Amino acid sequence: MRRREFIKVSTLVGSGAVVSPALMLGGCTSSPLPGTGVVTKTPTICDMCFWKCAGDVYKEDGELWKITGNKDDLHSGGRLCTRGTGGPGAYLDPDRLQKPLMRVTVDGRQTFQEVSWNEALQFIATKMQGIADVHGPERMALLHHGAGGHHFLHLLRAFGSDSHAEPAFAQCRGPRDVGFRLTFGEAASSPERTDMANARCIVLLGSHIGENLHNGQVQTLTEAINKNAMLITVDPRFSVPAGKSQHWLPIRPGTDIALLLGWMNVLIEEDLYDKDYVDRYTIGFEQLAKHVRQYTPEWVFLETGIRPDVIRETAREMAKAAPATVVHPGRHASWYGDDTQRSRAIAMLNALLGSWNRKGGFYIPEKVDLPHYPLPDYPKPKFKTGDAYPDKWPFASQGVTNGVIEASVGDDAFFKGWMVYGTNLPQTIPGVAAKLRAAADSLDLVVVVDTMPSEVTGYADVILPECTYLERYDDIRNSGERHPSLALRMPAFEPKYESKPGWWIAKQLGERLGLQEYFPWDDYADKLDWELQQVGSSLEEMQKIGVKNFPRKRPLYFRDGQPARFYTPSRRIELYSQQLADKGFDPMPVFTPPEPVPSGYYRLNYGRMPAHTFGKTINNPLLFQLAPENQLWVNPLVANKHTLESGDYVRLASREGAVSGRIRVRVTERIGPDSVFMAHGFGHKSKRLRLAAGAGADDSELMTNIKIDPIMGGTGMRGNFVTFIKQSSTGSKS
Amino acid sequence: MTRFVMVIDTRICIGCGDCVVACKTENKVPDGLNRDWIVEATRGTYPDLKTEFRSERCNHCSNATCVTLCPTGASHHWNDSNIVLVEPEKCTGCKACIAACPYDARLVMHPDGYVDKCTFCHHRVARGLDPACVSSCPTGCMHFGSLDDPHSEVNHLLKTRDYKVLKPETGNDPNVYYLI
Amino acid sequence: MSEELLVTARDNALIDPSLHIWTWEVAMYLFMGGLTAGIMFFAALMTVRDKEHIAPFAATRLALLAPIALSIGMTTLFLDLEHKLFVYRFYTSFQITSPMSWGAWILIVVYPISVLQILSTFRSGYSVFASFVDKLKPARLLMDWCERNRVTIAYAVIPFAVALGIYTGILLSAFGARPFWNSGVLGLLFLVSGLSTAAALVVLIARQKTEKELFTGLDFVLILSEIALIGLVIISLASGSGQHIDALQIIMGGPYTFQFWVMFFCIGLVIPMLLEILEMAGISKSLAMLAPVLVLVGGYALRQVVLDAGQESTWTHYETQYSPELLQRLPGKD
Ligand SMILES: Nc1nc2c(c(=O)[nH]1)N[C@H]1C(S)=C(S)[C@@H](COP(=O)(O)OP(=O)(O)OC[C@H]3O[C@@H](n4cnc5c(=O)[nH]c(N)nc54)[C@H](O)[C@@H]3O)O[C@H]1N2
Ligand SMILES: Nc1nc2c(c(=O)[nH]1)N[C@H]1C(S)=C(S)[C@@H](COP(=O)(O)OP(=O)(O)OC[C@H]3O[C@@H](n4cnc5c(=O)[nH]c(N)nc54)[C@H](O)[C@@H]3O)O[C@H]1N2
Ligand code: SF4
Ligand code: SF4
Ligand code: SF4
Ligand code: SF4
Ligand code: SF4
Ligand SMILES: [Mo]
């Protein structure tokens, strides 16, 4: 409702006298109407996923009421997504970790025992010091995900180790970022710098925005649809955006590179590419033109199942709208093991369309120049993370989780200790169970910092309960956006139970390791206040407004014909990659057909469902009751063949013999007959997750055929084949 | 009768369920219960398909059978509008209204035991705010307003777009519109 | 293929997966209401038609059972209420559009009428008890008055009895939201069934042969009419909208097929009717008590199956993609 309507409506509604709404309205229940008590508001940054939307936490009469988006925030546009709105469930979850726990042996059986913070911290500090003394501090690695991980990265760096890895690289956007960096010298960043709101044509390759609820992506895609932009979705499954697209290309799984090469073929053969842009900024066009000549739409059709006329038509649509065309880089990109090349093909297609740093294509993100709190320099580590797995994955620009895990197995393993923060490794790293057990056997120390008794806590020597994002300060959010902006996360509540904020845990450990000079603040608020003061704000101001936007200093897009230098060796957009060639990789993407589906098996496809973030929200009571289990999507033809019906439960067996938990069948046309699909994150095994335990199946444990990307170490997860094990309806043994 | 309507764009709705969670937190709806819900309707055969998502709730019917059949007047139209509410002080818990709703939009609110349903967030509407579900929807596909105001956004949408209501054959004259 | 799926889980008590707001309590209430109507109707009819000599039980003693049956029904209805304390709220207003409100008020009127009806034949039917009542002067005067106006009262009772009987059906058929109930014939069907159960009750209790024969004959006719009315209900559903046709499936292959056709139709109608034929033809006497018992059982079965099938019938047909059991894990649930 708009403001103007409000006035009108309220005169219609009001019965004259000014009565407080509570008295006037009556209502459905005997309880008072919401919002009639004492209401307070505290700014936060949502931590239900990694998009980092800014919002406000409302309390009514001291109780958590609701969380809503901050209107000034570009990440959220004032509206949180399903999971963000469900944030109260994270705080209220009765299964949260409450006290530090330590592994002890009682009567020959290992178990966890509650210990004091002091005991837990002292134990960890002693062990870490021992590892540093015997092997060197670099042998202590951090596996982390999420904003709070920064406190522990800081701790480890102060300690002398820069060994760290996050699943956001090798299990997620690593291939994309490396592919884009190899091409443009820059990554697609987070939030993705796609200018969808202004695009006239959007091409989604797999990215299932709508199920993938990254808020800004959803909102800008919506804006484009509202403006009748051309939407082309390439997905073997009838995804949510496929249903909104003018063109849905139900591609044969694993053949995206063929299609991308085919599109480039059409653009070049039909002279539809942006010549000026290509001349001005790129290198290697001649080689590319020659390279893609072989990939005609007719040839592509045979590989992808997409008709030649559709390939031509969609390529022309892209060209027509260019440069306001976004060929979306996607985000989770570790699919089939050739993913850096696939991402490169996407980047190159965008280059041909001239959409990089152009309006309606990709914008140039800008951050606030926020000085860091003055601290002593870190000691210089003797080893980098990559030294743990030398000669592997030359373009891995960050730590590779799977590399770190492998380098932790055995007595002579590189790593001797782990700190795990905010990542549930057993579900997150595909098919990792055996290696994780082996690593846990070998390591001298495993510390897990988590809010929940997730599966990963089962591998820990010490479990440290962090409080949730609603109960703590973290670093100021300063991510590249259309406008530079800062956002504050601050506690809306005292930490529940004996949980503590990450910054406090890191500082306590730092002090016990003699690193107090790296932790000079009493309260993290002091640090944040200092930083904010440097840019003309203050903690006090931010506590009121939550988000502060700053003016841009640089233009949002390239001006027409402006000269530009890119952060590549050639300073140009590299259509031909000498860097790759030098290391023995294809300088331009080459299509290799995916492994065919063995008979009797189906390709295991997976993705997101809007109600949840991976496995970490399944036990959230608010979101659990929205979606308590995942479903196995099965095409009706397949269902017929196996006499399956919607509502039946099955287990899945991978070709290599792994067996999943029980999962409910959904017979649907939205998936083709060669694959099955499930949302990732379910099938929790930890019994202490009382809502989530045993509900649905976990795709990770079926991933027994992992294709590692040789360029950067990404774990290709989509090459797995499964078949059904039917469950008798009563046989609910789980 | 003031006519408040909700207009939901199925071309935009992604079925994310944010509206359901927003309602739960705003209105403190107890565990397991919901005042709104999402329906996904898919027609066709792979790969020739159409999917529609609909966020559904009480339709605040102009001709509300729940009100007509309520024996005590507990179910009523609020303030001479089409917003249908239940007055707990009059309710007997006979559940006739639950059976009377062709949209299955009513529920018994445990542990209070009262009949509960979507209120169109009249507590917000009275303050000039959109209902909680509308203001949370990340796609902005939900719109709320008065049909009596010729300049309202909802009026404009209904004039310029094709729309439908659910099961008009019920004769209930529902007030949640779906743009198609 | 066409899928219509609830993609957010919900556990709206009493609605999911299908409506189940009313159980045996309401079925019993509807049954007792119908029986009460039948009792009052036949008691009055025998008076009006001056059949005391042929049917002395029905004419003089039957009426006493009306408030008893009605009270049993009212008790079970009360048991169904979510807020038992607030039953009085039915009488804080009269809602002209709500059959339930009508019903509440009809019941209020039926009780005193029923008392007048009882008193009008009390001395002849229950002489021993009547002598006690006679000791109280106002009661005696009232009883005198009633006896004097016996026939007038009987005439007055008939429309109320019919209204009560029909109301139990209209109560359900007014629910347009439940296509299975939504048939104009339901009121008549419930009335006839109510009469039939009352006739069966007379057969069961009456001692005099002429009376048993009379009511067996009456019941036979009523059962025949009931079968005809069921035919009409089915035809009206079958010729209705999609929702009505779907609703009909519930008893034509759907979940309540057995209950409807075996429990109610065969056991409650056809078998007793056959038994009554045998009896009227004088062929079998040994099973004489079975027919009325089955009719009574069938009368209840009719209310129960209609109640259940109606709640199963709906305008929305949403499958859910979640196992409802999982929601029972929520902290708020036990
Ligand atoms: N609700 C919710 N949203 C989230 C998250 C969450 O947990 N929950 N996680 C966030 C994170 S960290 C990430 S990385 C993103 C991931 O989200 P995206 O980057 O969108 O994930 P993808 O894996 O690219 O997309 C999955 C889609 O790829 C399709 N697909 C499978 N095989 C192929 C193929 O061979 N070719 C093509 N073209 N498509 C294929 C699948 O059918 C599915 O529709 O989501 C983010 N958003
Ligand atoms: N099979 C399969 N594997 C995948 C994916 C997939 O789709 N399928 N997706 C991949 C992608 S794209 C990504 S980004 C990764 C994500 O991988 P992860 O980030 O590991 O995601 P989760 O499994 O949700 O684990 C998050 C953990 O953090 C904990 N946690 C939540 N909040 C806090 C907090 O405030 N503090 C602390 N200390 N801990 C907290 C949770 O309890 C949980 O244990 O997974 C990757 N792995
Ligand atoms: S996208 Fe959703 S879950 Fe992620 S930060 Fe934003 S509101 Fe939170
Ligand atoms: S919040 Fe909006 S987009 Fe999401 S399901 Fe509800 S109406 Fe649809
Ligand atoms: S949708 Fe149902 S509950 Fe809502 S007003 Fe209409 S009949 Fe009543
Ligand atoms: S349950 Fe309450 S609101 Fe519903 S019909 Fe009965 S008295 Fe009316
Ligand atoms: S209008 Fe309010 S009460 Fe109704 S569904 Fe939306 S949030 Fe819930
Ligand atoms: Mo990710």
mmCIF file with all atom_site columns, N, CA, C and O in Angstrom, chain A residues 551-579:
data_model
loop_
_atom_site.group_PDB
_atom_site.id
_atom_site.type_symbol
_atom_site.label_atom_id
_atom_site.label_alt_id
_atom_site.label_comp_id
_atom_site.label_asym_id
_atom_site.label_entity_id
_atom_site.label_seq_id
_atom_site.pdbx_PDB_ins_code
_atom_site.Cartn_x
_atom_site.Cartn_y
_atom_site.Cartn_z
_atom_site.occupancy
_atom_site.B_iso_or_equiv
_atom_site.pdbx_formal_charge
_atom_site.auth_seq_id
_atom_site.auth_comp_id
_atom_site.auth_asym_id
_atom_site.auth_atom_id
_atom_site.pdbx_PDB_model_num
ATOM 1   N N  . PRO A 1 551 ? 28.700 7.770   -1.033  1.00 0.00 ? 551 PRO A N  1
ATOM 2   C CA . PRO A 1 551 ? 28.678 8.038   -2.480  1.00 0.00 ? 551 PRO A CA 1
ATOM 3   C C  . PRO A 1 551 ? 29.785 7.262   -3.194  1.00 0.00 ? 551 PRO A C  1
ATOM 4   O O  . PRO A 1 551 ? 30.825 6.967   -2.604  1.00 0.00 ? 551 PRO A O  1
ATOM 5   N N  . ARG A 1 552 ? 29.531 6.953   -4.445  1.00 0.00 ? 552 ARG A N  1
ATOM 6   C CA . ARG A 1 552 ? 30.571 6.281   -5.243  1.00 0.00 ? 552 ARG A CA 1
ATOM 7   C C  . ARG A 1 552 ? 31.678 7.269   -5.586  1.00 0.00 ? 552 ARG A C  1
ATOM 8   O O  . ARG A 1 552 ? 31.427 8.456   -5.787  1.00 0.00 ? 552 ARG A O  1
ATOM 9   N N  . LYS A 1 553 ? 32.879 6.734   -5.712  1.00 0.00 ? 553 LYS A N  1
ATOM 10  C CA . LYS A 1 553 ? 33.987 7.583   -6.142  1.00 0.00 ? 553 LYS A CA 1
ATOM 11  C C  . LYS A 1 553 ? 34.329 7.320   -7.595  1.00 0.00 ? 553 LYS A C  1
ATOM 12  O O  . LYS A 1 553 ? 34.878 8.152   -8.285  1.00 0.00 ? 553 LYS A O  1
ATOM 13  N N  . ARG A 1 554 ? 34.042 6.109   -8.035  1.00 0.00 ? 554 ARG A N  1
ATOM 14  C CA . ARG A 1 554 ? 34.349 5.753   -9.423  1.00 0.00 ? 554 ARG A CA 1
ATOM 15  C C  . ARG A 1 554 ? 33.052 5.439   -10.165 1.00 0.00 ? 554 ARG A C  1
ATOM 16  O O  . ARG A 1 554 ? 32.029 5.139   -9.525  1.00 0.00 ? 554 ARG A O  1
ATOM 17  N N  . PRO A 1 555 ? 33.092 5.493   -11.498 1.00 0.00 ? 555 PRO A N  1
ATOM 18  C CA . PRO A 1 555 ? 31.850 5.194   -12.235 1.00 0.00 ? 555 PRO A CA 1
ATOM 19  C C  . PRO A 1 555 ? 31.430 3.735   -12.066 1.00 0.00 ? 555 PRO A C  1
ATOM 20  O O  . PRO A 1 555 ? 32.255 2.867   -11.770 1.00 0.00 ? 555 PRO A O  1
ATOM 21  N N  . LEU A 1 556 ? 30.140 3.502   -12.249 1.00 0.00 ? 556 LEU A N  1
ATOM 22  C CA . LEU A 1 556 ? 29.562 2.179   -12.047 1.00 0.00 ? 556 LEU A CA 1
ATOM 23  C C  . LEU A 1 556 ? 29.859 1.259   -13.238 1.00 0.00 ? 556 LEU A C  1
ATOM 24  O O  . LEU A 1 556 ? 29.922 0.044   -13.107 1.00 0.00 ? 556 LEU A O  1
ATOM 25  N N  . TYR A 1 557 ? 29.985 1.864   -14.419 1.00 0.00 ? 557 TYR A N  1
ATOM 26  C CA . TYR A 1 557 ? 30.251 1.094   -15.644 1.00 0.00 ? 557 TYR A CA 1
ATOM 27  C C  . TYR A 1 557 ? 31.384 1.752   -16.415 1.00 0.00 ? 557 TYR A C  1
ATOM 28  O O  . TYR A 1 557 ? 31.736 2.897   -16.158 1.00 0.00 ? 557 TYR A O  1
ATOM 29  N N  . PHE A 1 558 ? 31.892 1.063   -17.413 1.00 0.00 ? 558 PHE A N  1
ATOM 30  C CA . PHE A 1 558 ? 32.789 1.692   -18.385 1.00 0.00 ? 558 PHE A CA 1
ATOM 31  C C  . PHE A 1 558 ? 32.011 2.773   -19.129 1.00 0.00 ? 558 PHE A C  1
ATOM 32  O O  . PHE A 1 558 ? 30.851 2.582   -19.465 1.00 0.00 ? 558 PHE A O  1
ATOM 33  N N  . ARG A 1 559 ? 32.697 3.891   -19.369 1.00 0.00 ? 559 ARG A N  1
ATOM 34  C CA . ARG A 1 559 ? 32.109 4.836   -20.313 1.00 0.00 ? 559 ARG A CA 1
ATOM 35  C C  . ARG A 1 559 ? 32.379 4.295   -21.711 1.00 0.00 ? 559 ARG A C  1
ATOM 36  O O  . ARG A 1 559 ? 33.326 3.525   -21.922 1.00 0.00 ? 559 ARG A O  1
ATOM 37  N N  . ASP A 1 560 ? 31.554 4.683   -22.682 1.00 0.00 ? 560 ASP A N  1
ATOM 38  C CA . ASP A 1 560 ? 31.742 4.176   -24.048 1.00 0.00 ? 560 ASP A CA 1
ATOM 39  C C  . ASP A 1 560 ? 33.152 4.439   -24.528 1.00 0.00 ? 560 ASP A C  1
ATOM 40  O O  . ASP A 1 560 ? 33.618 5.579   -24.502 1.00 0.00 ? 560 ASP A O  1
ATOM 41  N N  . GLY A 1 561 ? 33.791 3.406   -24.956 1.00 0.00 ? 561 GLY A N  1
ATOM 42  C CA . GLY A 1 561 ? 35.098 3.536   -25.567 1.00 0.00 ? 561 GLY A CA 1
ATOM 43  C C  . GLY A 1 561 ? 36.229 3.926   -24.635 1.00 0.00 ? 561 GLY A C  1
ATOM 44  O O  . GLY A 1 561 ? 37.319 4.258   -25.089 1.00 0.00 ? 561 GLY A O  1
ATOM 45  N N  . GLN A 1 562 ? 35.977 3.910   -23.334 1.00 0.00 ? 562 GLN A N  1
ATOM 46  C CA . GLN A 1 562 ? 37.057 4.337   -22.441 1.00 0.00 ? 562 GLN A CA 1
ATOM 47  C C  . GLN A 1 562 ? 38.182 3.303   -22.459 1.00 0.00 ? 562 GLN A C  1
ATOM 48  O O  . GLN A 1 562 ? 37.941 2.109   -22.599 1.00 0.00 ? 562 GLN A O  1
ATOM 49  N N  . PRO A 1 563 ? 39.407 3.753   -22.332 1.00 0.00 ? 563 PRO A N  1
ATOM 50  C CA . PRO A 1 563 ? 40.486 2.786   -22.230 1.00 0.00 ? 563 PRO A CA 1
ATOM 51  C C  . PRO A 1 563 ? 40.439 2.114   -20.859 1.00 0.00 ? 563 PRO A C  1
ATOM 52  O O  . PRO A 1 563 ? 39.986 2.719   -19.905 1.00 0.00 ? 563 PRO A O  1
ATOM 53  N N  . ALA A 1 564 ? 40.850 0.888   -20.813 1.00 0.00 ? 564 ALA A N  1
ATOM 54  C CA . ALA A 1 564 ? 40.832 0.185   -19.524 1.00 0.00 ? 564 ALA A CA 1
ATOM 55  C C  . ALA A 1 564 ? 41.924 -0.868  -19.492 1.00 0.00 ? 564 ALA A C  1
ATOM 56  O O  . ALA A 1 564 ? 42.305 -1.421  -20.523 1.00 0.00 ? 564 ALA A O  1
ATOM 57  N N  . ARG A 1 565 ? 42.455 -1.073  -18.299 1.00 0.00 ? 565 ARG A N  1
ATOM 58  C CA . ARG A 1 565 ? 43.434 -2.131  -18.108 1.00 0.00 ? 565 ARG A CA 1
ATOM 59  C C  . ARG A 1 565 ? 42.842 -3.180  -17.188 1.00 0.00 ? 565 ARG A C  1
ATOM 60  O O  . ARG A 1 565 ? 42.177 -2.866  -16.217 1.00 0.00 ? 565 ARG A O  1
ATOM 61  N N  . PHE A 1 566 ? 43.065 -4.412  -17.540 1.00 0.00 ? 566 PHE A N  1
ATOM 62  C CA . PHE A 1 566 ? 42.521 -5.500  -16.742 1.00 0.00 ? 566 PHE A CA 1
ATOM 63  C C  . PHE A 1 566 ? 43.646 -6.163  -15.952 1.00 0.00 ? 566 PHE A C  1
ATOM 64  O O  . PHE A 1 566 ? 44.821 -6.071  -16.338 1.00 0.00 ? 566 PHE A O  1
ATOM 65  N N  . TYR A 1 567 ? 43.286 -6.823  -14.864 1.00 0.00 ? 567 TYR A N  1
ATOM 66  C CA . TYR A 1 567 ? 44.313 -7.401  -13.994 1.00 0.00 ? 567 TYR A CA 1
ATOM 67  C C  . TYR A 1 567 ? 44.762 -8.779  -14.483 1.00 0.00 ? 567 TYR A C  1
ATOM 68  O O  . TYR A 1 567 ? 44.810 -9.739  -13.720 1.00 0.00 ? 567 TYR A O  1
ATOM 69  N N  . THR A 1 568 ? 45.005 -8.887  -15.760 1.00 0.00 ? 568 THR A N  1
ATOM 70  C CA . THR A 1 568 ? 45.533 -10.139 -16.316 1.00 0.00 ? 568 THR A CA 1
ATOM 71  C C  . THR A 1 568 ? 46.966 -9.861  -16.755 1.00 0.00 ? 568 THR A C  1
ATOM 72  O O  . THR A 1 568 ? 47.358 -8.697  -16.871 1.00 0.00 ? 568 THR A O  1
ATOM 73  N N  . PRO A 1 569 ? 47.745 -10.912 -17.015 1.00 0.00 ? 569 PRO A N  1
ATOM 74  C CA . PRO A 1 569 ? 49.129 -10.672 -17.457 1.00 0.00 ? 569 PRO A CA 1
ATOM 75  C C  . PRO A 1 569 ? 49.188 -9.779  -18.696 1.00 0.00 ? 569 PRO A C  1
ATOM 76  O O  . PRO A 1 569 ? 50.059 -8.924  -18.806 1.00 0.00 ? 569 PRO A O  1
ATOM 77  N N  . SER A 1 570 ? 48.257 -9.939  -19.621 1.00 0.00 ? 570 SER A N  1
ATOM 78  C CA . SER A 1 570 ? 48.292 -9.135  -20.852 1.00 0.00 ? 570 SER A CA 1
ATOM 79  C C  . SER A 1 570 ? 47.610 -7.779  -20.676 1.00 0.00 ? 570 SER A C  1
ATOM 80  O O  . SER A 1 570 ? 47.571 -6.977  -21.597 1.00 0.00 ? 570 SER A O  1
ATOM 81  N N  . ARG A 1 571 ? 47.019 -7.580  -19.477 1.00 0.00 ? 571 ARG A N  1
ATOM 82  C CA . ARG A 1 571 ? 46.249 -6.358  -19.205 1.00 0.00 ? 571 ARG A CA 1
ATOM 83  C C  . ARG A 1 571 ? 44.997 -6.248  -20.071 1.00 0.00 ? 571 ARG A C  1
ATOM 84  O O  . ARG A 1 571 ? 44.419 -5.187  -20.235 1.00 0.00 ? 571 ARG A O  1
ATOM 85  N N  . ARG A 1 572 ? 44.652 -7.345  -20.716 1.00 0.00 ? 572 ARG A N  1
ATOM 86  C CA . ARG A 1 572 ? 43.451 -7.354  -21.549 1.00 0.00 ? 572 ARG A CA 1
ATOM 87  C C  . ARG A 1 572 ? 42.552 -8.509  -21.111 1.00 0.00 ? 572 ARG A C  1
ATOM 88  O O  . ARG A 1 572 ? 42.959 -9.351  -20.317 1.00 0.00 ? 572 ARG A O  1
ATOM 89  N N  . ILE A 1 573 ? 41.347 -8.522  -21.641 1.00 0.00 ? 573 ILE A N  1
ATOM 90  C CA . ILE A 1 573 ? 40.479 -9.675  -21.407 1.00 0.00 ? 573 ILE A CA 1
ATOM 91  C C  . ILE A 1 573 ? 41.041 -10.826 -22.228 1.00 0.00 ? 573 ILE A C  1
ATOM 92  O O  . ILE A 1 573 ? 41.184 -10.708 -23.449 1.00 0.00 ? 573 ILE A O  1
ATOM 93  N N  . GLU A 1 574 ? 41.361 -11.917 -21.549 1.00 0.00 ? 574 GLU A N  1
ATOM 94  C CA . GLU A 1 574 ? 42.092 -12.982 -22.237 1.00 0.00 ? 574 GLU A CA 1
ATOM 95  C C  . GLU A 1 574 ? 41.147 -14.050 -22.779 1.00 0.00 ? 574 GLU A C  1
ATOM 96  O O  . GLU A 1 574 ? 40.729 -14.953 -22.060 1.00 0.00 ? 574 GLU A O  1
ATOM 97  N N  . LEU A 1 575 ? 40.810 -13.911 -24.057 1.00 0.00 ? 575 LEU A N  1
ATOM 98  C CA . LEU A 1 575 ? 39.993 -14.948 -24.687 1.00 0.00 ? 575 LEU A CA 1
ATOM 99  C C  . LEU A 1 575 ? 40.846 -16.201 -24.884 1.00 0.00 ? 575 LEU A C  1
ATOM 100 O O  . LEU A 1 575 ? 40.387 -17.320 -24.738 1.00 0.00 ? 575 LEU A O  1
ATOM 101 N N  . TYR A 1 576 ? 42.084 -15.941 -25.236 1.00 0.00 ? 576 TYR A N  1
ATOM 102 C CA . TYR A 1 576 ? 43.065 -17.022 -25.299 1.00 0.00 ? 576 TYR A CA 1
ATOM 103 C C  . TYR A 1 576 ? 43.899 -16.875 -24.029 1.00 0.00 ? 576 TYR A C  1
ATOM 104 O O  . TYR A 1 576 ? 44.420 -15.803 -23.743 1.00 0.00 ? 576 TYR A O  1
ATOM 105 N N  . SER A 1 577 ? 44.018 -17.954 -23.244 1.00 0.00 ? 577 SER A N  1
ATOM 106 C CA . SER A 1 577 ? 44.725 -17.822 -21.973 1.00 0.00 ? 577 SER A CA 1
ATOM 107 C C  . SER A 1 577 ? 46.113 -18.440 -22.068 1.00 0.00 ? 577 SER A C  1
ATOM 108 O O  . SER A 1 577 ? 46.272 -19.658 -22.015 1.00 0.00 ? 577 SER A O  1
ATOM 109 N N  . GLN A 1 578 ? 47.082 -17.535 -22.169 1.00 0.00 ? 578 GLN A N  1
ATOM 110 C CA . GLN A 1 578 ? 48.466 -18.009 -22.176 1.00 0.00 ? 578 GLN A CA 1
ATOM 111 C C  . GLN A 1 578 ? 48.817 -18.656 -20.845 1.00 0.00 ? 578 GLN A C  1
ATOM 112 O O  . GLN A 1 578 ? 49.545 -19.638 -20.783 1.00 0.00 ? 578 GLN A O  1
ATOM 113 N N  . GLN A 1 579 ? 48.218 -18.068 -19.771 1.00 0.00 ? 579 GLN A N  1
ATOM 114 C CA . GLN A 1 579 ? 48.476 -18.622 -18.432 1.00 0.00 ? 579 GLN A CA 1
ATOM 115 C C  . GLN A 1 579 ? 48.129 -20.090 -18.373 1.00 0.00 ? 579 GLN A C  1
ATOM 116 O O  . GLN A 1 579 ? 48.876 -20.905 -17.841 1.00 0.00 ? 579 GLN A O  1
#
